[in-house]
Short mmCIF file of C-alpha atoms in Angstrom, two decimals:
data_model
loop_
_atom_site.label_atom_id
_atom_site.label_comp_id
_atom_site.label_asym_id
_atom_site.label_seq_id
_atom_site.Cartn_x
_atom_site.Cartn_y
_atom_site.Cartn_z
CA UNK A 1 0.57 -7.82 -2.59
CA UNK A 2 2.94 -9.60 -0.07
CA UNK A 3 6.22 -9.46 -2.06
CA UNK A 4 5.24 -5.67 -2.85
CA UNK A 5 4.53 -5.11 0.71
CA UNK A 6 7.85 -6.45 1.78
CA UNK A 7 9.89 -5.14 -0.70
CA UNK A 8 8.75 -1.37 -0.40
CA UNK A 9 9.22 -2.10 3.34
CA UNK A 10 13.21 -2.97 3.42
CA UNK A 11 14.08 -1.75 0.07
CA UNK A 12 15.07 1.89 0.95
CA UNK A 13 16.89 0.46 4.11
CA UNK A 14 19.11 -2.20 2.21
CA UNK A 15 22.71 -2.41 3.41
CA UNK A 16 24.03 -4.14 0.23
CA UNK A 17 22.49 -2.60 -2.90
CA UNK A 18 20.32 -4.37 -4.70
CA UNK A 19 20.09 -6.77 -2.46
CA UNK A 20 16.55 -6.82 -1.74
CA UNK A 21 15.65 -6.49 -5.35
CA UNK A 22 17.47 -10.02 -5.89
CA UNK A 23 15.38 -11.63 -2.98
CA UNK A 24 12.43 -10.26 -4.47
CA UNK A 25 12.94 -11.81 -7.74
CA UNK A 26 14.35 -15.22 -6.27
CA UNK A 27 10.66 -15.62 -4.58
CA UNK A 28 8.65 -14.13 -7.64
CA UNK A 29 10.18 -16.75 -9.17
CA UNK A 30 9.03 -19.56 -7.02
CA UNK A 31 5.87 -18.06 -6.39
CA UNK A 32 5.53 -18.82 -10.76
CA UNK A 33 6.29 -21.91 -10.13
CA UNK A 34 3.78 -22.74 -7.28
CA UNK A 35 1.14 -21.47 -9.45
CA UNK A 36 1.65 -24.01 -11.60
CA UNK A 37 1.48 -26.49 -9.17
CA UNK A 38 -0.99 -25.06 -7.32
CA UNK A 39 -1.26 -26.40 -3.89
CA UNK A 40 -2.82 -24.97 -0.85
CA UNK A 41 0.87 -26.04 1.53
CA UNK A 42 3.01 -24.68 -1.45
CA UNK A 43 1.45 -21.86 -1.42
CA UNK A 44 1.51 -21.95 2.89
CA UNK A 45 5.29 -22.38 2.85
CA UNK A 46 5.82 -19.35 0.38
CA UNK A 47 4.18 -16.58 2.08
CA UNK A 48 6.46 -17.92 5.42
CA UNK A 49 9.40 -18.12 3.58
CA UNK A 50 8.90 -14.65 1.84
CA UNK A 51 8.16 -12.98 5.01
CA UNK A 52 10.96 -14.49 7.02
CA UNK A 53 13.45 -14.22 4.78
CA UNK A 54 12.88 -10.13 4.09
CA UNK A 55 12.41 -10.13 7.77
CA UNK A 56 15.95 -10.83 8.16
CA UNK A 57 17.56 -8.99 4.90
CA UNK A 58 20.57 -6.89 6.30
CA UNK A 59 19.29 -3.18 6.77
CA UNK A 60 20.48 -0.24 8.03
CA UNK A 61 18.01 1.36 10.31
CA UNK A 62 18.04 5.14 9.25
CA UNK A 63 14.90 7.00 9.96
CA UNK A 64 13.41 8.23 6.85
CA UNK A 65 9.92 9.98 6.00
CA UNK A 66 6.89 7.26 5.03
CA UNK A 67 5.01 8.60 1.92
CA UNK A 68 1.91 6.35 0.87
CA UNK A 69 0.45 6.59 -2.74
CA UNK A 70 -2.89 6.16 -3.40
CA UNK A 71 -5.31 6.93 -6.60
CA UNK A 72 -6.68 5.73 -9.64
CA UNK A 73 -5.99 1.96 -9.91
CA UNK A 74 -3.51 2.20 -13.33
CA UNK A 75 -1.63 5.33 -12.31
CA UNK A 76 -0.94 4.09 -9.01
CA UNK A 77 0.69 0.67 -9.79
CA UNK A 78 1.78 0.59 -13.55
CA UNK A 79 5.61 2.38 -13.37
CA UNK A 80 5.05 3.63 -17.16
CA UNK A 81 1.82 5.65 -16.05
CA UNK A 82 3.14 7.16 -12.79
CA UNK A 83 6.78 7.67 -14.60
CA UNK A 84 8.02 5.21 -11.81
CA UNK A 85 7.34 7.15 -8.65
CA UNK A 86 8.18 4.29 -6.14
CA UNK A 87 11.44 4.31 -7.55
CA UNK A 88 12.32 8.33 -7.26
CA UNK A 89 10.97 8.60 -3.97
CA UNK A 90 13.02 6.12 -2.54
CA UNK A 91 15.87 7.66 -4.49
CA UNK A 92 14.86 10.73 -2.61
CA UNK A 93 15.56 9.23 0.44
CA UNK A 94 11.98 8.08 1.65
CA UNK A 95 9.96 4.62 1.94
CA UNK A 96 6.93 4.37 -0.07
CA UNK A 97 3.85 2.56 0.76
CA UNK A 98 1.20 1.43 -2.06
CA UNK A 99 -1.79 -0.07 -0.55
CA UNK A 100 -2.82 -3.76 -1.18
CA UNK A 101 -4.09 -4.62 -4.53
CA UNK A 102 -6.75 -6.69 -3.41
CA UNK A 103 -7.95 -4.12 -1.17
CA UNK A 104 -9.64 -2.81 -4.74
CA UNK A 105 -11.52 -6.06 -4.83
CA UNK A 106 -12.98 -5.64 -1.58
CA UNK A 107 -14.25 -2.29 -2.25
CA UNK A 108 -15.73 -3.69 -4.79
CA UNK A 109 -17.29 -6.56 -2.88
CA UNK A 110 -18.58 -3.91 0.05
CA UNK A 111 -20.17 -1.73 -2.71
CA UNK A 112 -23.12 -4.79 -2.95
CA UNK A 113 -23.21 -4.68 0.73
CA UNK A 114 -24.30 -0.96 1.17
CA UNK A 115 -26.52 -0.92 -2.17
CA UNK A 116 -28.37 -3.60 -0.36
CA UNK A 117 -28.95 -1.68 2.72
CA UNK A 118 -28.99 1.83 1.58
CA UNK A 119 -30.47 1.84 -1.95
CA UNK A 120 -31.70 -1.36 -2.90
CA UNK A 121 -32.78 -3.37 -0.21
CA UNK A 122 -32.03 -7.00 -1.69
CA UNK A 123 -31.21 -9.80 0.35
CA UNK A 124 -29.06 -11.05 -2.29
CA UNK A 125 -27.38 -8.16 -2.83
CA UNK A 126 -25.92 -8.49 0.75
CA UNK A 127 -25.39 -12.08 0.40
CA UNK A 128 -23.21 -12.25 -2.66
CA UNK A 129 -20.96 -9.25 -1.22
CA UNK A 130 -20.73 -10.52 2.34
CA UNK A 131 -19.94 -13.92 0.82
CA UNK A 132 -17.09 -12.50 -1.29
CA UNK A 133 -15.44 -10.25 1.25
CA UNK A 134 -15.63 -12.85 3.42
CA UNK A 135 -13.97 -15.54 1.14
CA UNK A 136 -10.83 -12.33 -0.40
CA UNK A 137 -10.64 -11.64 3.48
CA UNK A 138 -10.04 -15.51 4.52
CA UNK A 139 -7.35 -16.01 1.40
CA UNK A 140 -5.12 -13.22 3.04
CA UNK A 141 -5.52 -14.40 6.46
CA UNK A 142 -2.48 -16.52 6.76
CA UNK A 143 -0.12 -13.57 5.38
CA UNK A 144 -1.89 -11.50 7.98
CA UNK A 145 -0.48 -13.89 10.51
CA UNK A 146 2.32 -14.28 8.99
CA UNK A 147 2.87 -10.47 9.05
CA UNK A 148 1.63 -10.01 12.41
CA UNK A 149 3.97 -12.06 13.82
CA UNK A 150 7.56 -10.87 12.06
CA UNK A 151 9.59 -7.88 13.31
CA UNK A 152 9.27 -5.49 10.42
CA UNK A 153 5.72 -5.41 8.64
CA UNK A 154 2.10 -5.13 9.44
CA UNK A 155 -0.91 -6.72 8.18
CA UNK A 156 -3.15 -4.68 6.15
CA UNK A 157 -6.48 -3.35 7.46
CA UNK A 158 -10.14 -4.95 6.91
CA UNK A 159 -12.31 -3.41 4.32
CA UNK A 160 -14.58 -3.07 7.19
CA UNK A 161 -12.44 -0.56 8.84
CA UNK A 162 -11.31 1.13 6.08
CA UNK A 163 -15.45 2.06 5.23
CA UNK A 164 -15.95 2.92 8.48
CA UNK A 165 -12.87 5.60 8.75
CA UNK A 166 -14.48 6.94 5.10
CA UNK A 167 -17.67 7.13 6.24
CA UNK A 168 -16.57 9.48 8.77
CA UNK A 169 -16.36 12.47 6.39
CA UNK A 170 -18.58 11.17 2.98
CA UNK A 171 -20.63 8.70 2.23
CA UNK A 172 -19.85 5.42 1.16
CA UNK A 173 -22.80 6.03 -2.24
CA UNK A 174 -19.57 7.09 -3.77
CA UNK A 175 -19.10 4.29 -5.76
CA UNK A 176 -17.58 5.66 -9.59
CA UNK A 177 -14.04 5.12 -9.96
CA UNK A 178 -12.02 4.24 -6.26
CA UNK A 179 -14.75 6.35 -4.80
CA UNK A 180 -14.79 6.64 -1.59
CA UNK A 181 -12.62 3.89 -0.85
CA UNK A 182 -9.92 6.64 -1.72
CA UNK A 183 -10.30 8.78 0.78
CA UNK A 184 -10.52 5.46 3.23
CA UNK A 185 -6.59 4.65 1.98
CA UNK A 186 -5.32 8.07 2.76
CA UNK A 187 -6.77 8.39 6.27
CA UNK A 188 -6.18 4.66 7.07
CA UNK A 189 -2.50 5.45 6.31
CA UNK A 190 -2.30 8.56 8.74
CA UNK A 191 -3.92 6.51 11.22
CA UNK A 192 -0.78 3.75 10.41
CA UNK A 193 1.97 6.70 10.86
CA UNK A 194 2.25 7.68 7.23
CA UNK A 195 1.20 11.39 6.95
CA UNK A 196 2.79 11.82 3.80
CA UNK A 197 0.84 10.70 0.66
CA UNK A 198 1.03 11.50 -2.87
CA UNK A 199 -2.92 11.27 -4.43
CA UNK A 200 -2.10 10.38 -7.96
CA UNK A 201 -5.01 10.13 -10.80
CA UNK A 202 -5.11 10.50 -14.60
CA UNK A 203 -6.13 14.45 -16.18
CA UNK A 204 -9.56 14.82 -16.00
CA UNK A 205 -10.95 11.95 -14.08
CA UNK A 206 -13.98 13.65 -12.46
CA UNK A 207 -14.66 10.65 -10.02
CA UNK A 208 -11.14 10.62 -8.12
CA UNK A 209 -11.03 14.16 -8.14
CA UNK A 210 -13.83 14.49 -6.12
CA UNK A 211 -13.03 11.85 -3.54
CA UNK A 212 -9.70 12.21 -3.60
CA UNK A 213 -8.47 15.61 -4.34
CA UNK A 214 -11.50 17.14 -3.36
CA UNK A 215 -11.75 15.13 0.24
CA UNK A 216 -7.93 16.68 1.21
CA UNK A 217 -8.76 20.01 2.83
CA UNK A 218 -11.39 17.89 5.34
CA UNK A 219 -9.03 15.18 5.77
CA UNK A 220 -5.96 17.65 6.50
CA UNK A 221 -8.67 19.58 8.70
CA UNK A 222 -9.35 16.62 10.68
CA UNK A 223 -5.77 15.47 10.60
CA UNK A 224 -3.29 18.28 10.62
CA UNK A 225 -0.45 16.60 10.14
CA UNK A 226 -1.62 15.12 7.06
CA UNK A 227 0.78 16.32 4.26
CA UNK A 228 -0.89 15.42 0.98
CA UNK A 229 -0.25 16.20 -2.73
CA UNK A 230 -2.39 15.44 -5.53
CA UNK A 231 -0.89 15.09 -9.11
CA UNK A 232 -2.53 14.38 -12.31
CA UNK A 233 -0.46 12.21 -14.70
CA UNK A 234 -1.04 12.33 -18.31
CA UNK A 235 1.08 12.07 -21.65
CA UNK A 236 0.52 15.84 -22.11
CA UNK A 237 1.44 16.93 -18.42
CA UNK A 238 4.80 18.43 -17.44
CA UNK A 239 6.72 15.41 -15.97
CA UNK A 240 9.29 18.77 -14.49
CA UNK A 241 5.78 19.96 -12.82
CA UNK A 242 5.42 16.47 -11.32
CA UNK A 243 8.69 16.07 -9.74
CA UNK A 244 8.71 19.41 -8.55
CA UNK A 245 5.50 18.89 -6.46
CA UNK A 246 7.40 15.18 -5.56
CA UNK A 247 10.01 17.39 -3.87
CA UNK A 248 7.82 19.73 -2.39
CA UNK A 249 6.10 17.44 -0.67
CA UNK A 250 8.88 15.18 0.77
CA UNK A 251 10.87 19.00 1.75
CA UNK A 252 7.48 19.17 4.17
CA UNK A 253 7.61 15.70 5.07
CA UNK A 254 11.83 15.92 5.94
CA UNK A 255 11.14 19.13 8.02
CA UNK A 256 8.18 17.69 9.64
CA UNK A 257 10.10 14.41 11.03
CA UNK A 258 13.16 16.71 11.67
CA UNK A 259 11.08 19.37 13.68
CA UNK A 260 8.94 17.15 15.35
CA UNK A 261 11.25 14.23 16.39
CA UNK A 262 9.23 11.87 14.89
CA UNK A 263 9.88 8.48 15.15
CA UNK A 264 8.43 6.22 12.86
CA UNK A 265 8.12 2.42 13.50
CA UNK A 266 11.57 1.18 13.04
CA UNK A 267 13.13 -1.42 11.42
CA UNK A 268 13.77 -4.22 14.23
CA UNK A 269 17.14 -5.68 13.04
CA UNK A 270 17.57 -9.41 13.38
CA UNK A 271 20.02 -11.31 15.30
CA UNK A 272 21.17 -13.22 12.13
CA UNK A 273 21.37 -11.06 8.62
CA UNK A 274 20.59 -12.65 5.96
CA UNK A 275 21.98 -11.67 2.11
CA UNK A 276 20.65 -13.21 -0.87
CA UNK A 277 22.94 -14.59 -3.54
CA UNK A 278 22.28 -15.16 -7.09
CA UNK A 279 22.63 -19.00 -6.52
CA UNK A 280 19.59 -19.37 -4.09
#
């Protein structure tokens, strides 16, 4: 989630090509290696070292449109099942955000927290998900500071928040699929300055279409400047249809920075740059 984080975050920005690409796979690479070894201060020293060292990556500070992705869990991560979408919107000239993997978890985790209070009414329902947000929650907690305190990224969201923003506008029994936990992504990133978002899902999967797709005429009604598009992907679907609604989408979001002066959260740039070479 971290190196993904940071990467999306300085990629599209990157004076040298490529450049942040390399540091990425310099600290994926150590980051195998601590596994191995396991230790609590390895693993301490990595998330510090990742986030400094992308904190300082030489950037150009260019305003571009933010577009977030959200959906079904496959389609939204796996490059072969979203025919690489991070990739050609950044080509297109924006900076994509994917939400935190392990955000998934902790919807999953919360789920046991309102069956117990709203349908079943065990005690140990409650317990086990309270004890195992609490413990995914505490595992982040360093990157959070970590993130908190560098120039150029922001620590993700509770789970906490992100049900209570959802339960706004459905209710949080929407549990099939990335339920309502869905439409909790897309209006926690308008709420973090990204109004452009791209709802991706497989053909035909009734349960994101409902929260997702179906939740974006009361989310853009609460939130007009929300500019979302919701694309199925399947092996039988027009990959031309996809790209064009891709384009269509980031045309609004250009014209909507352009006309509106926004200013998103820029890139602080360092005093010292710092460009990886092949040798670290």
């Amino acid at each position: 989630d971290l190196l993904m984080r940071v990467l999306h975050r300085v990629r599209p920005y990157e004076k040298i090509p490529g450049s942040a690409d390399l540091l990425y796979k310099k600290w994926a690479e150590r980051c195998k290696e601590q596994l191995i070894i396991g230790d609590k201060k390895g693993f301490k020293a990595n998330i510090r070292g990742i986030v400094e060292e992308f904190d300082q990556l030489e950037i150009s500070n260019v305003p571009k449109p933010r577009v977030g992705v959200v959906g079904e869990i496959l389609v939204k991560y796996h490059p072969a099942a979203n025919n690489n979408i991070v990739r050609f919107l950044e080509e297109e000239g924006a900076e994509v955000l994917l939400p935190d993997l392990l955000d998934f978890f902790l919807y999953s985790a919360y789920d046991k927290i309102f069956i117990s209070k709203a349908l079943s009414g065990k005690i140990s329902d409650f317990v086990a998900g309270k004890l195992f947000v609490d413990y995914l929650q505490s595992s982040r907690k360093f990157m959070n500071l970590c993130l908190e305190q560098s120039q150029r990224f922001s620590a993700p969201s509770s789970i906490y928040h992100k049900a209570s923003l959802a339960s706004q506008i459905m209710s949080l029994g929407h549990h099939c699929g990335e339920g309502w936990f869905l439409t909790a992504e897309m209006i926690d990133l308008i709420k973090h300055g990204v109004p452009n978002i791209v709802c991706v899902q497989p053909f035909g999967c009734l349960p994101n279409h409902v929260t997702g797709k179906g939740m974006i005429k009361k989310i853009k009604a609460n939130y007009p400047n929300a500019n979302i598009t919701a694309i199925d992907y399947d092996p039988g679907a027009s990959e031309v249809n996809q790209l064009n609604r891709l384009k269509l989408m980031l045309s609004v979001a250009f014209k909507n920075m352009l006309s509106t002066d926004e200013s998103y959260p820029p890139l602080s740039l360092p005093t010292m740059s710092y460009v990886p070479s092949s040798q670290q």
